[in-house]
Amino acid sequence: MDPETFRRDLTAWLDANADELTPPYEGAGSMDEQMAHYSHVKRSLYDAGFGRYGWPESVDGLGGSPLLRAIVGEEINLRGLCDPNPWTMIEVLVPTVIEFARTEVAAALVPPFLRGDEMWCQGFSEPDAGSDLASLSCRADKTDGGWLVSGQKIWTSFIQYAQRCVLLTRTGEPNSAHRGITALLVDVDSPGITYSPIETMHGRLDFAEVHYDEVFVPTERLIGEENGGWQVAMDILPYERSTTFWHRGALLHRRLSDLVAQLSDSGDLSDTSAKAIGEVFLSLVAFRSRSRDTQYRLARGQQLGVETSIDKILITSAEQQLFEAVRDLLPGVVEFDGGDHAAMWRTDYLYSRAASIYGGTAEIQRNIVARRLLDLGPES
Amino acid sequence: MSGFIEPEDAGLLASSFAAAMLDAPDPGEADQALYDLGWADLLAASPAQGAAIAFGALGATGSAATLLDDVVVHALGVPVSPSTCVLFDATLYTNPAAPQPGDPRSLMEDNPFVVNGLVSSRVERATTVLIAVDEFEGTAVAAMDAGLLREPEPTGIDPAHAYRHVSVRIPTDAVTPVNAEGNWEDAVTAARMALSYQLTGGARWILTEARQHAIDRVQFGRPVASFQAMRHKLAESLVLIEGAESLGATCLRDPDPMKAALAKSLAGKAALTTANHAQQVLAGMGFTAEHRLHLWLKRMLVLDALYGSYKSLPTEIGRDLLIYGTVPRLIQL
């Protein structure tokens, strides 16, 4: 299906079902409310077919270009119908699971995730393996019919809602770095998994610290090769920076539009506001232009890689500039004001501070650009 | 765009243009060499893509060829020629008592004009200068003798490029109306797009020089490229350049005035940020007249200052957004 026809059909359907798809809560809602609404929106899109395009038939999709998935998330975010964060998990994890997991495992487990009936999470970071991911130490030891996993993970988003977790484990010697890592698809209700949520600075339980105590994972849940987990992780990262970034770019576009409408309504045409708005818009357009190129490269089947660090740096700058501009141009709203409207600006302002940390810090991204794209040789 | 140039052909054209530019340091000779290579036909057949190819080469080679005159002349709907140049960023002040704006013949009235704007080094060898004035009901274009705008010494920071500011009073009969089919807005859009390709081409050259220096220069027993502070400066330069190149390509696919202004602004930001970072990486060497950085820095400053600088364009664009109260999507899948 060509993207233009798809978008036309999708937007007509979204308009016709606007009432039913609009969040029932005021403001940002609680996390439980958000997750319930996310499931509802996903299910509705799936039943209408739109949520199945861009995914292969092997996981109950309807085929077609990944551009179609970019379009669905874009339109949802432009309308503010659903919080984008739970949505990212599918886009980040599923393409890699389809490519690297056993066909029958993907065929059985992916469809409920696409339908919004289930949630997945991602167990990569550890207390001592953040930016230095290859030093992770959560062990998976061979046992009859599978592995026993023991160790600790951190920053695991949505585990309290999740049924599965894509987990990176140490299967080689402790110092085997990226060579001795294995990826497993773990059921979150397996005995031996316990977690405690971590509260963020914007007052949410976005993620958790997770303990694995001799958690049994059957052989068929291997993703990729044994000791081939680094390749799986490296395959995931570009997905994190393609479709989901396009979606987030749409959200930023909507929030910039909100800011412009609010200033415009108050008759603000000052140089200060014009300059700040123009600069944010420039950064956002730069990101969206770059990200558009990336969507097309993905759609043509090109392998995405470290060059997506540029997309990451561009969206981070755009997001942080946008919410700094909110604080500058709507004085006191972030700091003092009450009500849902101010609360959402405040939440977005605080959340934007994480943009230069999650998914590889701003500094790590620059290291990658320097080493891999500019070929500057090793760092001292 | 009437004729699409395949990437392979675009690459060949870019190389032959670049070679001609390097062979002819004198701007007049470079213009002639590029005309001989078919620049005018390229501009006629594929104005936007042709400009992207030629201006990318200008930026990369540091050539002072005056092709921007042709881009503006063509966009105004007047035949290009190496002996026709334009008044850039033109303002032509008429006596307040003069006839209504909107009528090109207003230029013919009996009052002395003040011609105020920038001209390239082409004015030295051109016969005709075109002056375009944005008026309420269209664009008035007039021609005058280039000799009237010639000044003995070019001024400004980039003598090779030799843009100069002119502000002269001219007699009424010095200007004649020109029948031009193009308009002011198209000319500004075309100029901004062309300049954005020259700026990103120049930024690439600067980054390549700085990168090589960082790898070759050893201090404390290791290449300065191994220090994170240097690496991050170079990385940030690349990010801006790639963003600007992407936006430049987006403009080519679907040109419009707002995209062109954004592309020009981002390219200026990329070029001047890269020049600043390169200055630190090149350190003392980069401050000498011996290293070519200063030539590119000065060129980038001039290009950024033409048709709206990277710092001033966002304010214009932002004000448009505030006036309309909405933000256009601009980039579509």
XYZ file of C-alpha atoms in Angstrom:
713
model
C 0.000 0.000 0.000
C 1.452 3.375 -0.898
C 2.122 5.704 2.027
C -0.121 8.517 0.810
C -3.222 6.341 0.431
C -2.432 4.723 3.757
C -2.172 8.093 5.490
C -5.411 9.280 3.936
C -7.291 6.162 5.058
C -5.700 6.306 8.498
C -6.468 9.971 9.142
C -10.058 9.490 7.952
C -10.402 6.596 10.397
C -8.761 8.572 13.223
C -11.101 11.500 12.597
C -14.149 9.239 12.521
C -13.118 7.558 15.778
C -11.691 10.609 17.529
C -14.027 10.408 20.525
C -13.267 6.818 21.195
C -9.491 7.254 20.792
C -9.066 10.420 22.866
C -7.696 9.738 26.356
C -10.553 9.596 28.880
C -8.418 11.320 31.536
C -7.473 14.982 31.924
C -3.844 16.032 31.538
C -1.149 13.400 31.420
C -3.063 10.857 33.486
C -1.629 8.304 35.877
C 0.644 5.605 34.532
C -2.090 2.986 34.970
C -4.487 5.193 32.999
C -1.910 5.770 30.284
C -1.139 2.097 29.923
C -4.824 1.149 29.783
C -5.409 3.763 27.091
C -2.311 2.658 25.195
C -3.669 -0.910 25.089
C -7.023 0.381 23.930
C -5.540 2.476 21.102
C -3.237 -0.334 19.983
C -6.099 -2.804 19.995
C -8.327 -0.463 18.005
C -5.601 0.134 15.411
C -4.933 -3.572 15.193
C -8.586 -4.452 14.705
C -8.922 -1.734 12.042
C -5.855 -3.156 10.275
C -3.696 -0.023 10.510
C -1.700 -1.487 13.389
C -0.792 -4.559 11.334
C 0.732 -2.850 8.312
C 4.500 -2.659 8.132
C 4.827 -5.973 9.976
C 5.449 -9.301 8.202
C 2.764 -11.956 7.870
C 4.885 -14.310 9.997
C 3.831 -12.299 13.071
C 0.269 -11.770 11.860
C 1.067 -8.481 10.139
C -0.302 -7.343 6.791
C 3.095 -6.582 5.243
C 4.134 -3.353 3.583
C 6.825 -0.812 4.222
C 8.022 0.219 7.703
C 7.086 3.732 6.546
C 3.492 2.775 7.316
C 4.406 2.242 10.977
C 6.171 5.584 11.019
C 2.976 7.177 9.705
C 0.699 5.536 12.292
C 2.811 6.768 15.212
C 3.190 10.193 13.608
C -0.554 10.726 13.263
C -1.240 9.401 16.767
C 1.344 11.763 18.247
C 0.258 14.762 16.209
C -3.203 14.282 17.685
C -1.919 13.546 21.187
C -3.966 10.342 21.338
C -1.474 8.253 23.236
C 1.664 8.604 25.315
C 4.577 7.691 23.005
C 6.733 5.880 25.545
C 4.955 2.519 25.806
C 4.602 2.616 22.031
C 8.374 2.722 21.554
C 8.819 -0.763 23.015
C 7.264 -2.477 20.003
C 9.224 -0.438 17.492
C 12.473 -0.956 19.354
C 12.219 -4.661 20.143
C 10.029 -6.376 17.569
C 12.088 -5.888 14.356
C 15.121 -7.452 16.016
C 13.110 -10.264 17.635
C 11.606 -11.094 14.225
C 15.066 -11.223 12.709
C 16.928 -13.078 15.440
C 14.436 -15.150 17.486
C 13.169 -18.549 16.392
C 10.377 -18.168 13.869
C 7.816 -20.062 15.973
C 8.695 -18.066 19.099
C 8.233 -14.767 17.286
C 5.029 -16.029 15.642
C 3.569 -16.989 19.020
C 4.693 -14.050 21.162
C 4.766 -10.988 18.900
C 1.050 -10.807 17.879
C -0.316 -10.158 21.402
C 2.312 -7.423 21.762
C 1.251 -5.790 18.473
C -2.408 -6.024 19.553
C -1.663 -4.120 22.737
C -2.753 -7.105 24.831
C 0.752 -7.525 26.175
C 3.753 -5.380 27.005
C 7.465 -6.116 26.722
C 10.471 -4.595 28.377
C 14.182 -4.404 27.759
C 16.811 -5.584 30.263
C 20.111 -4.123 29.096
C 21.613 -1.698 31.635
C 23.008 -2.753 34.973
C 24.142 -0.737 37.978
C 27.761 -1.182 36.822
C 27.076 -1.288 33.080
C 25.443 1.898 31.862
C 27.287 3.683 29.072
C 29.751 0.782 29.211
C 27.121 -1.792 28.247
C 29.634 -4.470 27.197
C 30.794 -4.828 30.803
C 27.433 -6.257 31.928
C 27.590 -9.127 34.387
C 24.075 -10.611 34.812
C 24.938 -14.286 34.250
C 23.142 -16.978 32.254
C 24.489 -20.466 32.987
C 23.613 -23.518 30.910
C 21.260 -25.987 32.565
C 19.026 -28.826 31.333
C 16.843 -27.435 28.537
C 17.937 -23.815 28.926
C 19.673 -21.270 31.119
C 19.603 -20.101 34.697
C 19.834 -16.332 34.922
C 21.153 -14.545 38.001
C 22.036 -10.907 38.426
C 20.679 -7.417 38.469
C 19.321 -5.013 35.858
C 18.329 -1.375 36.134
C 16.301 1.218 34.179
C 13.937 -1.531 33.001
C 10.945 0.472 31.768
C 7.382 -0.832 32.059
C 8.308 -4.126 33.746
C 5.310 -3.742 36.078
C 3.075 -3.981 32.975
C 5.209 -6.415 30.976
C 4.859 -10.090 30.144
C 8.228 -10.519 28.350
C 11.693 -9.067 28.644
C 14.492 -8.970 26.068
C 17.431 -9.612 28.340
C 21.178 -9.348 27.755
C 23.174 -11.825 29.828
C 26.784 -12.790 30.369
C 27.425 -16.283 29.028
C 31.172 -15.988 28.432
C 33.968 -15.358 30.910
C 33.377 -12.309 33.130
C 35.921 -10.309 31.123
C 34.693 -11.497 27.694
C 33.184 -8.036 27.049
C 30.989 -7.890 23.936
C 32.051 -11.392 22.834
C 30.415 -13.265 25.725
C 26.912 -11.775 25.768
C 23.715 -13.691 24.959
C 20.220 -12.284 24.382
C 17.214 -14.126 25.810
C 13.475 -13.557 25.656
C 12.309 -14.059 29.233
C 8.812 -14.380 30.697
C 8.471 -11.737 33.376
C 6.299 -14.028 35.549
C 9.105 -16.620 35.767
C 9.949 -17.598 39.357
C 13.001 -15.734 40.649
C 12.267 -12.310 39.112
C 11.632 -9.489 41.562
C 11.635 -5.768 40.920
C 11.326 -2.493 42.712
C 10.174 0.600 40.816
C 12.387 3.703 40.679
C 10.697 7.079 40.901
C 11.861 9.639 38.339
C 12.337 13.397 38.857
C 9.048 13.973 37.031
C 7.264 11.911 39.638
C 6.658 8.701 37.741
C 7.517 5.050 38.193
C 8.859 4.803 34.665
C 11.368 2.102 35.338
C 12.611 -0.405 37.860
C 15.559 -2.196 39.332
C 15.185 -5.912 38.602
C 16.729 -8.907 40.349
C 17.093 -12.270 38.663
C 17.675 -15.205 41.022
C 18.250 -18.467 39.134
C 15.513 -17.656 36.659
C 14.991 -20.546 34.234
C 14.828 -19.587 30.535
C 14.160 -22.388 28.025
C 16.550 -22.976 25.096
C 14.058 -21.902 22.437
C 13.988 -18.400 23.937
C 17.484 -17.711 22.679
C 17.599 -14.577 20.481
C 20.352 -14.859 17.893
C 23.391 -17.011 18.631
C 24.763 -18.039 21.975
C 27.411 -15.386 22.743
C 25.961 -13.395 19.835
C 23.971 -11.014 22.017
C 26.078 -7.979 21.211
C 25.017 -8.238 17.582
C 21.385 -8.378 18.741
C 21.860 -5.303 20.917
C 23.572 -3.425 18.097
C 20.716 -4.371 15.788
C 18.188 -2.949 18.256
C 19.828 0.438 18.740
C 19.218 1.753 15.200
C 15.534 0.772 15.503
C 15.399 2.801 18.661
C 16.559 5.719 16.516
C 14.425 5.322 13.408
C 10.671 4.718 13.620
C 10.333 5.745 17.256
C 12.287 8.936 16.656
C 9.936 9.848 13.836
C 7.073 9.386 16.288
C 8.761 11.476 18.950
C 9.515 14.162 16.370
C 5.754 14.363 15.725
C 5.141 14.786 19.446
C 7.690 17.607 19.581
C 6.014 19.197 16.579
C 2.685 19.131 18.406
C 4.181 20.620 21.567
C 5.882 23.377 19.570
C 2.524 24.049 17.892
C 0.903 24.239 21.353
C 3.510 26.779 22.446
C 3.154 28.856 19.280
C -0.647 28.853 19.558
C -0.478 29.954 23.173
C 1.954 32.813 22.427
C 0.033 33.800 19.335
C -3.257 33.944 21.266
C -1.658 36.301 23.741
C -0.509 38.533 20.875
C 3.179 37.949 21.552
C 5.202 38.943 18.479
C 8.282 40.041 20.379
C 11.763 39.532 18.958
C 12.665 37.339 21.922
C 9.772 34.983 21.295
C 10.185 35.039 17.509
C 13.877 34.188 17.787
C 13.409 31.384 20.298
C 10.514 29.869 18.335
C 12.423 30.144 15.064
C 15.478 28.469 16.536
C 13.485 25.596 18.004
C 11.670 25.155 14.707
C 14.998 25.119 12.862
C 16.371 22.393 15.141
C 13.200 20.374 14.834
C 13.106 20.654 11.047
C 16.789 19.651 10.871
C 16.018 16.570 12.926
C 12.882 15.696 10.965
C 14.657 16.075 7.646
C 17.436 13.778 8.790
C 14.977 11.327 10.305
C 12.940 11.287 7.107
C 16.076 10.157 5.254
C 16.546 7.450 7.867
C 12.923 6.219 7.452
C 13.509 5.843 3.735
C 16.789 4.024 4.211
C 15.011 1.614 6.545
C 12.173 1.209 4.049
C 14.639 0.377 1.278
C 16.033 -2.397 3.454
C 19.357 -0.683 4.112
C 21.148 -1.682 7.287
C 21.038 1.167 9.789
C 24.033 1.607 12.025
C 26.131 4.068 13.976
C 25.158 6.964 11.702
C 21.840 7.034 13.600
C 23.809 8.644 16.442
C 23.437 11.821 14.387
C 19.637 11.460 14.474
C 19.906 10.956 18.220
C 21.995 14.087 18.779
C 19.666 16.156 16.592
C 16.450 15.080 18.315
C 17.985 15.559 21.749
C 18.969 19.144 20.898
C 15.543 19.886 19.443
C 13.699 18.475 22.444
C 15.785 20.261 25.065
C 15.716 23.545 23.148
C 11.931 23.303 22.847
C 11.264 22.865 26.547
C 13.861 25.444 27.526
C 11.962 27.825 25.236
C 8.727 26.930 27.035
C 10.295 27.918 30.323
C 11.706 31.140 28.832
C 8.626 32.269 26.926
C 5.908 31.247 29.382
C 7.485 32.699 32.506
C 6.530 30.935 35.725
C 4.442 28.205 34.113
C 7.003 25.478 34.728
C 7.948 26.771 38.181
C 4.701 27.911 39.779
C 1.463 27.342 37.904
C -1.256 24.872 38.809
C -3.656 22.971 36.577
C -3.294 20.198 34.001
C -1.891 22.468 31.329
C 1.029 23.697 33.432
C 1.535 20.195 34.822
C 2.047 18.856 31.314
C 4.589 21.562 30.432
C 6.339 20.812 33.714
C 6.371 17.077 33.044
C 7.686 17.571 29.512
C 10.282 20.046 30.720
C 11.604 17.623 33.310
C 11.385 14.607 31.023
C 13.382 16.428 28.330
C 16.334 16.386 30.689
C 16.513 12.626 30.259
C 16.814 12.952 26.472
C 20.574 13.447 26.687
C 20.905 10.401 28.950
C 18.666 7.536 27.805
C 19.586 5.424 24.811
C 23.243 6.432 25.157
C 24.247 9.755 26.677
C 24.990 12.853 24.627
C 28.680 12.284 25.354
C 28.597 8.647 24.236
C 26.862 9.686 21.008
C 29.626 12.203 20.310
C 32.238 9.548 21.069
C 30.558 7.266 18.528
C 30.434 10.004 15.894
C 34.109 10.811 16.501
C 35.312 7.234 16.453
C 33.073 5.606 13.880
C 31.978 8.375 11.535
C 34.972 10.722 11.643
C 37.477 7.903 12.130
C 39.542 9.887 14.631
C 41.265 6.819 16.034
C 41.204 5.722 19.679
C 40.543 8.092 22.529
C 43.309 8.727 25.042
C 12.853 21.406 -11.795
C 12.373 20.418 -15.397
C 15.163 17.885 -15.878
C 16.226 15.501 -13.119
C 19.955 14.813 -13.044
C 20.824 11.259 -12.039
C 23.208 10.998 -9.059
C 26.005 9.578 -11.217
C 25.791 12.469 -13.689
C 25.547 14.945 -10.833
C 28.786 13.529 -9.430
C 30.545 13.875 -12.784
C 29.318 17.419 -13.245
C 30.416 18.349 -9.740
C 33.926 16.999 -10.399
C 34.296 18.776 -13.731
C 33.002 22.040 -12.237
C 35.367 21.707 -9.281
C 38.314 21.039 -11.593
C 37.471 24.115 -13.674
C 37.175 26.237 -10.539
C 40.564 25.097 -9.255
C 42.146 25.757 -12.660
C 40.877 29.321 -12.782
C 41.555 31.257 -9.566
C 40.399 34.486 -11.192
C 36.614 34.819 -10.790
C 36.107 36.116 -14.329
C 38.051 33.247 -15.849
C 36.224 30.799 -13.604
C 32.855 32.166 -14.722
C 33.882 31.805 -18.350
C 35.195 28.266 -17.809
C 31.911 27.270 -16.164
C 29.883 28.817 -18.955
C 32.044 26.817 -21.391
C 31.164 23.675 -19.412
C 27.454 24.349 -19.874
C 26.562 26.087 -16.587
C 23.943 28.285 -18.257
C 22.211 25.292 -19.903
C 22.278 23.392 -16.637
C 20.706 26.317 -14.829
C 18.014 26.570 -17.502
C 17.227 22.836 -17.502
C 17.480 22.083 -13.761
C 17.829 25.324 -11.824
C 17.687 23.953 -8.285
C 19.706 20.813 -8.831
C 22.153 22.615 -11.095
C 22.750 25.208 -8.402
C 23.202 22.485 -5.787
C 25.922 20.868 -7.888
C 27.729 24.081 -8.792
C 27.505 25.699 -5.366
C 28.600 22.559 -3.554
C 31.713 22.721 -5.744
C 32.169 26.435 -5.014
C 32.116 25.711 -1.303
C 34.503 22.782 -1.548
C 37.043 24.505 -3.799
C 36.872 27.976 -2.292
C 36.366 29.388 -5.791
C 35.276 33.011 -6.047
C 33.297 32.430 -9.259
C 30.254 34.700 -9.274
C 27.516 32.189 -10.081
C 25.129 33.694 -7.543
C 24.520 36.497 -10.010
C 23.327 33.926 -12.549
C 21.068 32.170 -10.045
C 19.293 35.423 -9.200
C 19.131 36.613 -12.809
C 17.652 33.280 -13.892
C 15.098 33.264 -11.076
C 14.017 36.776 -12.112
C 13.270 35.332 -15.535
C 15.983 37.191 -17.407
C 18.542 35.444 -19.667
C 21.849 34.833 -17.889
C 25.190 36.061 -19.227
C 28.646 36.547 -17.700
C 28.231 40.251 -18.409
C 25.010 40.590 -16.385
C 25.222 40.948 -12.645
C 22.736 41.851 -9.942
C 22.383 44.100 -6.979
C 21.971 41.726 -4.015
C 19.841 42.442 -0.985
C 18.777 45.452 -2.989
C 16.933 48.396 -1.718
C 16.303 51.158 -4.175
C 15.108 54.232 -2.395
C 12.971 56.574 -4.407
C 12.012 60.040 -3.418
C 8.897 59.763 -1.219
C 7.096 61.994 -3.728
C 7.739 59.503 -6.527
C 4.917 57.516 -8.192
C 3.241 54.555 -6.487
C 5.239 51.418 -5.901
C 4.086 48.510 -8.034
C 4.627 50.215 -11.317
C 8.016 49.339 -12.811
C 7.837 52.613 -14.650
C 8.036 54.341 -11.293
C 11.741 53.851 -11.809
C 11.555 56.181 -14.787
C 10.256 59.160 -12.897
C 12.058 62.369 -12.548
C 13.691 61.891 -9.179
C 17.173 60.868 -8.360
C 17.511 57.317 -7.038
C 19.738 55.989 -4.337
C 20.929 52.505 -5.239
C 21.896 50.661 -2.110
C 23.016 47.049 -1.926
C 25.773 44.546 -2.557
C 27.439 43.582 -5.789
C 29.849 40.741 -6.503
C 33.181 41.100 -8.273
C 31.285 40.505 -11.524
C 30.461 44.209 -11.512
C 34.068 44.851 -12.580
C 33.590 43.114 -15.923
C 29.823 43.218 -16.420
C 28.013 45.622 -18.699
C 24.614 45.466 -17.008
C 23.416 45.394 -13.424
C 19.885 44.218 -12.711
C 18.062 45.776 -9.815
C 15.009 43.961 -8.546
C 12.651 45.649 -6.149
C 10.001 43.809 -4.224
C 6.851 45.846 -4.621
C 3.330 45.456 -3.406
C 1.898 44.067 -6.601
C 4.912 42.267 -7.966
C 8.543 42.617 -8.662
C 9.956 45.529 -10.575
C 13.204 44.858 -12.366
C 15.361 47.557 -13.867
C 18.702 47.519 -15.638
C 21.533 49.982 -15.396
C 25.096 50.326 -16.603
C 27.451 48.318 -14.403
C 30.055 51.043 -14.746
C 28.018 53.291 -12.472
C 28.469 50.879 -9.582
C 32.146 50.171 -10.099
C 34.338 51.298 -7.268
C 38.082 51.518 -7.452
C 38.822 49.184 -4.550
C 36.724 46.292 -3.354
C 36.042 46.468 0.360
C 35.129 43.884 2.939
C 36.593 40.882 4.719
C 36.918 38.615 1.673
C 38.769 40.517 -1.075
C 38.999 37.473 -3.378
C 35.246 37.124 -3.355
C 35.057 40.884 -3.647
C 31.492 41.499 -2.679
C 31.163 45.178 -2.064
C 28.614 47.470 -0.626
C 27.457 50.170 -3.006
C 25.359 53.162 -2.173
C 25.254 55.663 -5.008
C 22.939 58.305 -6.356
C 22.143 57.842 -10.004
C 20.443 60.003 -12.594
C 16.909 59.102 -13.555
C 17.748 58.133 -17.090
C 20.336 55.648 -15.880
C 17.751 52.923 -15.263
C 15.526 51.208 -17.781
C 12.703 48.822 -16.911
C 13.279 45.160 -17.768
C 10.560 42.753 -18.705
C 11.082 39.997 -16.138
C 8.811 36.989 -15.715
C 10.220 35.843 -12.404
C 9.641 37.415 -9.040
C 11.453 38.592 -5.975
C 10.423 35.751 -3.690
C 11.605 33.095 -6.167
C 14.903 34.913 -6.555
C 15.445 35.039 -2.793
C 14.502 31.355 -2.463
C 16.883 30.340 -5.262
C 19.706 32.451 -3.800
C 19.212 31.046 -0.311
C 19.225 27.482 -1.581
C 22.366 28.057 -3.653
C 24.111 29.706 -0.709
C 23.165 26.831 1.577
C 24.941 24.355 -0.731
C 28.024 26.552 -0.871
C 28.016 26.873 2.922
C 27.728 23.123 3.522
C 30.360 22.467 0.838
C 32.669 24.884 2.624
C 31.853 23.413 6.030
C 32.839 19.961 4.746
C 36.171 21.330 3.536
C 36.876 22.972 6.890
C 35.965 19.820 8.809
C 38.231 17.692 6.601
C 41.164 20.039 7.222
C 40.561 20.132 10.971
C 40.160 16.358 11.165
C 43.445 15.759 9.334
C 45.269 18.237 11.537
C 43.868 16.596 14.678
C 45.184 13.230 13.515
C 48.604 14.520 12.430
C 49.350 16.914 15.269
C 50.993 15.215 18.240
C 51.109 16.752 21.722
C 51.725 15.042 25.075
C 52.914 12.091 22.999
C 49.613 11.440 21.216
C 47.526 12.866 18.413
C 45.326 15.713 19.597
C 42.468 13.782 17.927
C 42.631 11.431 20.908
C 41.447 14.136 23.321
C 37.736 14.077 23.984
C 37.385 17.858 23.945
C 38.697 17.894 20.354
C 36.658 14.874 19.322
C 33.414 16.360 20.554
C 33.980 19.623 18.715
C 34.557 17.759 15.476
C 31.594 15.454 16.140
C 29.269 18.405 16.718
C 30.454 19.942 13.473
C 29.634 16.763 11.564
C 26.173 16.541 13.135
C 25.335 20.087 12.027
C 26.728 19.548 8.554
C 24.768 16.339 8.042
C 21.605 18.024 9.280
C 22.166 20.946 6.907
C 22.908 18.651 3.969
C 19.752 16.697 4.639
C 17.665 19.851 4.751
C 19.357 21.068 1.571
C 18.352 17.832 -0.156
C 14.806 18.129 1.211
C 14.658 21.611 -0.313
C 15.728 20.231 -3.672
C 12.915 17.690 -3.712
C 10.282 20.231 -2.854
C 11.510 23.850 -2.750
C 9.576 26.557 -0.936
C 10.565 29.881 0.636
C 10.365 28.738 4.241
C 12.409 25.590 3.683
C 15.002 27.600 1.745
C 15.294 30.094 4.613
C 15.656 27.262 7.124
C 18.231 25.475 4.957
C 20.229 28.698 4.554
C 20.120 29.319 8.276
C 21.153 25.793 9.224
C 23.940 25.756 6.625
C 25.270 29.065 7.945
C 25.157 27.722 11.471
C 26.944 24.531 10.405
C 29.620 26.428 8.483
C 30.393 29.006 11.158
C 30.222 26.537 14.033
C 32.574 24.242 12.137
C 34.891 27.168 11.425
C 34.909 28.064 15.132
C 35.603 24.501 16.211
C 38.263 24.126 13.501
C 39.901 27.294 14.772
C 40.414 25.639 18.165
C 41.576 22.352 16.684
C 44.038 24.086 14.334
C 45.034 26.456 17.130
C 47.992 28.729 16.254
C 48.304 27.380 12.716
C 44.682 28.222 12.051
C 45.331 31.854 12.956
C 48.054 32.275 10.361
C 47.643 33.545 6.831
C 49.613 30.488 5.768
C 46.856 28.022 6.626
C 43.855 28.314 4.342
C 41.321 28.237 7.191
C 41.123 32.024 7.174
C 40.095 32.043 3.516
C 37.196 29.706 4.203
C 36.257 31.448 7.454
C 36.011 34.794 5.650
C 34.085 33.249 2.777
C 31.629 31.609 5.174
C 31.111 34.894 7.039
C 30.250 36.607 3.756
C 27.942 33.848 2.525
C 26.175 33.737 5.878
C 25.620 37.484 5.717
C 23.945 37.333 2.279
C 20.154 36.972 2.180
C 19.765 36.612 5.938
C 22.289 35.266 8.441
C 21.795 32.108 10.424
C 21.101 34.199 13.482
C 18.608 36.559 11.860
C 16.562 34.139 9.738
C 15.084 32.197 12.684
C 13.639 35.436 14.054
C 11.914 36.126 10.726
C 10.611 32.584 10.515
C 9.575 32.512 14.155
C 7.634 35.733 13.689
C 5.751 34.196 10.763
C 4.817 31.240 12.947
C 3.584 33.558 15.704
C 1.583 35.652 13.260
C -0.188 32.623 11.802
C -0.370 30.819 15.138
C 0.419 27.458 13.570
C 3.524 25.464 12.694
C 3.669 23.890 9.226
C 4.673 20.249 9.073
C 7.095 20.998 6.223
C 8.850 17.611 6.250
C 6.613 14.830 4.970
C 7.261 11.131 4.544
